[in-house]
XYZ file of C-alpha atoms in Angstrom:
281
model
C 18.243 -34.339 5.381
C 14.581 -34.349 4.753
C 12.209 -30.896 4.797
C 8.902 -31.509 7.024
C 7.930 -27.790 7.792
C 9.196 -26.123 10.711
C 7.555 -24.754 13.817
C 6.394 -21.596 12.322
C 6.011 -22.897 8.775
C 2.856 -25.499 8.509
C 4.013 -28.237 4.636
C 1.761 -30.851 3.841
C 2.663 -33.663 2.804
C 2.482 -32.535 -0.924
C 4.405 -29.386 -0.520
C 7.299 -31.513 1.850
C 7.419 -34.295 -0.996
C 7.870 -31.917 -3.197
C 10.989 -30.189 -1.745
C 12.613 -33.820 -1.256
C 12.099 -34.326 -4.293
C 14.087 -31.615 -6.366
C 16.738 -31.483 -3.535
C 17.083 -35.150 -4.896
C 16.708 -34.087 -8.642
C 19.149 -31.284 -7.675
C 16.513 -29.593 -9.928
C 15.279 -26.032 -9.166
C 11.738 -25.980 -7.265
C 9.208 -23.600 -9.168
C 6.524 -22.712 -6.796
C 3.329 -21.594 -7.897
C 0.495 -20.373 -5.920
C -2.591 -17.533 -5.366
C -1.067 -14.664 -3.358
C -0.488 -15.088 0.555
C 0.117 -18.647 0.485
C 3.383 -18.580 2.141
C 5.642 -19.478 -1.144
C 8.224 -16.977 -0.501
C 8.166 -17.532 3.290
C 8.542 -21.420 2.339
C 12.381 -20.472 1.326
C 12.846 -19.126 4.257
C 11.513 -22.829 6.460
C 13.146 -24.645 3.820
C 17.027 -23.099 4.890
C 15.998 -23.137 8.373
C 14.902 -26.626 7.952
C 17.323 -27.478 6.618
C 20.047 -25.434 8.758
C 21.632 -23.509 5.100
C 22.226 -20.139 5.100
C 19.319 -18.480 2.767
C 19.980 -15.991 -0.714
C 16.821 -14.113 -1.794
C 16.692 -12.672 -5.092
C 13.685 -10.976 -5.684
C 12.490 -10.074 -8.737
C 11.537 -6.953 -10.832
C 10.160 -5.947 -13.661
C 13.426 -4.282 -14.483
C 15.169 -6.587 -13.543
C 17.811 -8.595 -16.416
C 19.039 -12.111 -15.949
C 22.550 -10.799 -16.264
C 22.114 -8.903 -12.341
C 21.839 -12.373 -11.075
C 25.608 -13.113 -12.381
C 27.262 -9.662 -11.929
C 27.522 -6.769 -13.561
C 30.539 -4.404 -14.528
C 30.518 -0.811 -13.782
C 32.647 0.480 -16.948
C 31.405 3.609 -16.039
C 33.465 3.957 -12.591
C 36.382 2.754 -14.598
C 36.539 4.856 -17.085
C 36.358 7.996 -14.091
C 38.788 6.446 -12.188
C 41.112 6.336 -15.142
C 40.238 10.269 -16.087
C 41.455 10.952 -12.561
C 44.422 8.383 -12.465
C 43.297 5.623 -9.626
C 45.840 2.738 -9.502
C 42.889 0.489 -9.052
C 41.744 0.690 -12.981
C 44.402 -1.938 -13.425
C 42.435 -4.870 -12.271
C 38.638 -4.806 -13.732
C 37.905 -7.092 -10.518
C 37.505 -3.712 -8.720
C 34.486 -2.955 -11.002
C 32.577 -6.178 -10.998
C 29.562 -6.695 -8.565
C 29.150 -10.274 -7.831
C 25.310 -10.923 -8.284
C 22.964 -13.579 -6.214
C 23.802 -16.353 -8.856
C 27.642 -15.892 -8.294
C 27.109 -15.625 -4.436
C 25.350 -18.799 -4.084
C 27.756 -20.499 -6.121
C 31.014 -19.815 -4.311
C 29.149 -19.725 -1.343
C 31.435 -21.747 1.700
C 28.613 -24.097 2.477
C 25.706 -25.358 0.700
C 22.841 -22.344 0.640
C 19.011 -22.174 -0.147
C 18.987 -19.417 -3.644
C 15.412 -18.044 -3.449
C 14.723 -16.526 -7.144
C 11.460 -14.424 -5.695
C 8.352 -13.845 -8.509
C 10.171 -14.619 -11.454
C 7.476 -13.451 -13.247
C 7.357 -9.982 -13.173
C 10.506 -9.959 -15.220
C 10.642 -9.641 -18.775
C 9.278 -12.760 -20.773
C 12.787 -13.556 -21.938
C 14.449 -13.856 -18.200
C 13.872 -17.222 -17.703
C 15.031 -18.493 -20.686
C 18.384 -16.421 -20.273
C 19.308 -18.425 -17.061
C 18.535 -21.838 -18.510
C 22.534 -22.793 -19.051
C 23.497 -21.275 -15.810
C 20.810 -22.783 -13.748
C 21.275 -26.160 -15.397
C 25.081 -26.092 -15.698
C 25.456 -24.303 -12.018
C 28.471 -22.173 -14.083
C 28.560 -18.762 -15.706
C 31.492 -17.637 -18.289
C 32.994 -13.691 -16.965
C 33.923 -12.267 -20.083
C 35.875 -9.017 -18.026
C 38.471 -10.956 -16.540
C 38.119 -14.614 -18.360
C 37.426 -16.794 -15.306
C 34.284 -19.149 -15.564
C 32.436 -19.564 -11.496
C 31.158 -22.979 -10.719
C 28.923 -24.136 -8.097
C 31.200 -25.764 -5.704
C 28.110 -26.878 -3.820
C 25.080 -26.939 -5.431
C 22.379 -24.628 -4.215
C 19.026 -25.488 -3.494
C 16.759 -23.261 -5.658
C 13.359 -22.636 -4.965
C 11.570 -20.253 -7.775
C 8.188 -18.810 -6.987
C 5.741 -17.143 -9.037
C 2.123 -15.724 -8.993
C 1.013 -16.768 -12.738
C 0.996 -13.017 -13.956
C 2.431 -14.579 -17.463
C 3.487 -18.422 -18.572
C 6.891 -19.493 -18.312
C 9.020 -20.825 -21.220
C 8.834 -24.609 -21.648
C 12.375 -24.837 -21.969
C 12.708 -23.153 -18.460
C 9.836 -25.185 -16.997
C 11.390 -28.691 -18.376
C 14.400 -27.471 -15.683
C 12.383 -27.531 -12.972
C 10.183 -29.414 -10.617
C 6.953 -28.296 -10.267
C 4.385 -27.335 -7.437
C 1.272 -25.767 -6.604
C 0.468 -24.749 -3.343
C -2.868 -25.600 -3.217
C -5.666 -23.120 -0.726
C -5.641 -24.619 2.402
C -8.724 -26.567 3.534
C -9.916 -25.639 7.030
C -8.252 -28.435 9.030
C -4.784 -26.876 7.443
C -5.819 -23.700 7.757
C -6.496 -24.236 11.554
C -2.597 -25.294 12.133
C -1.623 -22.514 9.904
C -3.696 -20.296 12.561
C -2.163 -21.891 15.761
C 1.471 -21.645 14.398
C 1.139 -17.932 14.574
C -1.495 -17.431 17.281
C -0.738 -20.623 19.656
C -2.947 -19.023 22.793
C -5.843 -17.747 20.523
C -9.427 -18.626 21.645
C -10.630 -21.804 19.758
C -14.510 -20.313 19.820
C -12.900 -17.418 17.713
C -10.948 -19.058 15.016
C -14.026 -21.047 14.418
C -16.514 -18.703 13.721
C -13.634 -16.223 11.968
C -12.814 -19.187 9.455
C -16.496 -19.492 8.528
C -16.511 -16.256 8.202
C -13.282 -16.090 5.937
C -14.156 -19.167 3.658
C -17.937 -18.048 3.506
C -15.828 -14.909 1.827
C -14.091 -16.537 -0.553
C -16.740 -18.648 -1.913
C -18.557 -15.171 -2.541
C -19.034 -14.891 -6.341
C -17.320 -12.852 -8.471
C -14.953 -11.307 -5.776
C -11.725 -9.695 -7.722
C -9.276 -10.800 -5.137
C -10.179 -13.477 -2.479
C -8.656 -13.142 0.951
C -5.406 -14.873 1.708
C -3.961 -16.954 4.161
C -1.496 -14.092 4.896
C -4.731 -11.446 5.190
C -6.537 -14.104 7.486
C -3.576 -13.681 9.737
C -3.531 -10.482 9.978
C -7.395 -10.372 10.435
C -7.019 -12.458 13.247
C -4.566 -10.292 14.832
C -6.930 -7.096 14.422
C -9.928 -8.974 16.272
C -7.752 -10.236 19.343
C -6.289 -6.912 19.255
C -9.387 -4.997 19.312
C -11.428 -8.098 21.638
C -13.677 -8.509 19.277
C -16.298 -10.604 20.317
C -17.193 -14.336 19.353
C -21.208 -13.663 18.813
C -20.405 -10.931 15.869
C -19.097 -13.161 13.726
C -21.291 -15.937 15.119
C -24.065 -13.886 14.041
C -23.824 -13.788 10.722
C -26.408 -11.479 9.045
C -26.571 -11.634 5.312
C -28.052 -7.960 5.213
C -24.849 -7.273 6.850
C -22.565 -8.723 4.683
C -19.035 -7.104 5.252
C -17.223 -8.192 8.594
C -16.014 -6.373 10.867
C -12.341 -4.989 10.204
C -12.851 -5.797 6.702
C -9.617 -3.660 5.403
C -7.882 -6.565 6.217
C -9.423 -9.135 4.338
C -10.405 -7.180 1.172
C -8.343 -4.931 -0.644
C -10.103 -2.804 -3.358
C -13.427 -0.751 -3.659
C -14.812 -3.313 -6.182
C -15.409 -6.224 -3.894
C -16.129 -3.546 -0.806
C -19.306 -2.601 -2.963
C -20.116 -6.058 -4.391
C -20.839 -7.257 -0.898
C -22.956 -4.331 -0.050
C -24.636 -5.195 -3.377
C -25.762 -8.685 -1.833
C -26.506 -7.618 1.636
C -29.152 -4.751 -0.161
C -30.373 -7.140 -1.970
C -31.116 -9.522 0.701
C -32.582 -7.279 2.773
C -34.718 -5.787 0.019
C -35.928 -9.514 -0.185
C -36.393 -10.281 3.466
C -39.176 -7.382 3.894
């Protein structure tokens, strides 16, 4: 079985190779990619693709490798002792099977998305390394040890907030998601919005990569936030000639909330479009 994208999920040829590829490695897949460039969705193609039932773990910056295994509530067993439950006799009743131990004993084969591992704590990684390479975990409550008894396909995503451990990223096969080009960006665009005016995505996608090429801008604008932007002007029948018309004393578009997210890069455009039109007089 071969990944190829899906009809709502547009892979290039890179980004399908590169799933092949550590399905045949029966390596984990780290992911890494700017913001709103579809890596956690791509789990989700990936098991649909692929016709697997799909695990999402997703990641916080409280959150311990040991979750992902299970964790034992001695807590509840020592109440239920104090108050004489007959279940205290088998610590099973206390364990909480994590994602880890799910996808392992899982009836069928499943996708095991490990969301942003890097908001965790620098040390996370490293504390899955035998489990994710041995697919098997030791439970030191009740002295059983769980073994994949079909390998999972793991795909690991993460933003770049902090580097990985090399140990952890010798596990893996690696691949960045690359910003679309405009040709990719148009399929992207008429995956979601199949019956959207041609004339419109044109001019908004010069309009949206004029954006990002704007220097200095703290965040560029995403794939995910051009969607959305997209959906605002059909919504509100915006028309074509605005954003054909691009002014450079006017700098911000139309519905800009979408497309930019803090006051920073709000006020560095009006910056440049004062300063043009201080120039143009």
């Amino acid at each position: 079985m071969k990944f190829e994208g899906t009809e709502r999920y547009v892979a290039t040829e890179d980004l399908s190779m590169a799933v092949n590829a550590a399905v045949a490695l029966q390596r984990p897949l780290l992911i890494k990619g700017e913001p709103g460039t579809g890596k956690t969705m791509l789990a989700e193609e990936v098991a649909s693709g692929l016709g697997m039932p799909l695990i999402q773990w997703h990641i916080k910056s409280t959150t311990k490798a040991q979750q992902g295994l299970y964790e034992y509530d001695a807590v509840s067993r020592l109440r239920d002792s104090q108050l004489g439950d007959d279940k205290v006799h088998d610590v099973r009743n206390y364990i909480k099977k994590g994602k880890l131990w799910e996808a392992f004993t899982a009836e069928e084969q499943v996708v095991l998305l490990i969301d942003e591992v890097d908001k965790a704590d620098i040390e996370f990684p490293n504390d899955l390394l035998v489990e994710l390479d041995r697919m098997e975990f030791f439970v030191y409550e009740t002295g059983e040890t769980i073994k994949a008894t079909r390998r999972p396909i793991i795909i690991i995503t993460s933003n770049n907030e902090k580097e990985l451990p090399d140990a952890f990223l010798r596990r893996c096969f690696f691949h960045f998601i690359n910003f679309p080009d405009k040709s990719t960006m148009q399929r992207i665009v008429d995956v979601h919005y199949p019956d959207i005016t041609q004339t419109l995505v044109q001019e908004a996608l010069e309009v949206f990569f004029d954006l990002r090429s704007v220097p200095g801008l703290k965040k560029k604008p995403s794939t995910s936030e051009l969607i959305d932007w997209l959906k605002l002007l059909m919504a509100d029948d915006i028309p074509d000639e605005i954003l054909r018309e691009r002014d450079q004393s006017k700098a911000i578009p139309p519905l800009y909330g979408a497309l930019l997210k803090n006051e920073q890069d709000v006020h560095l455009l009006e910056r440049l479009a004062f300063m043009h039109r201080r120039e143009t007089r």
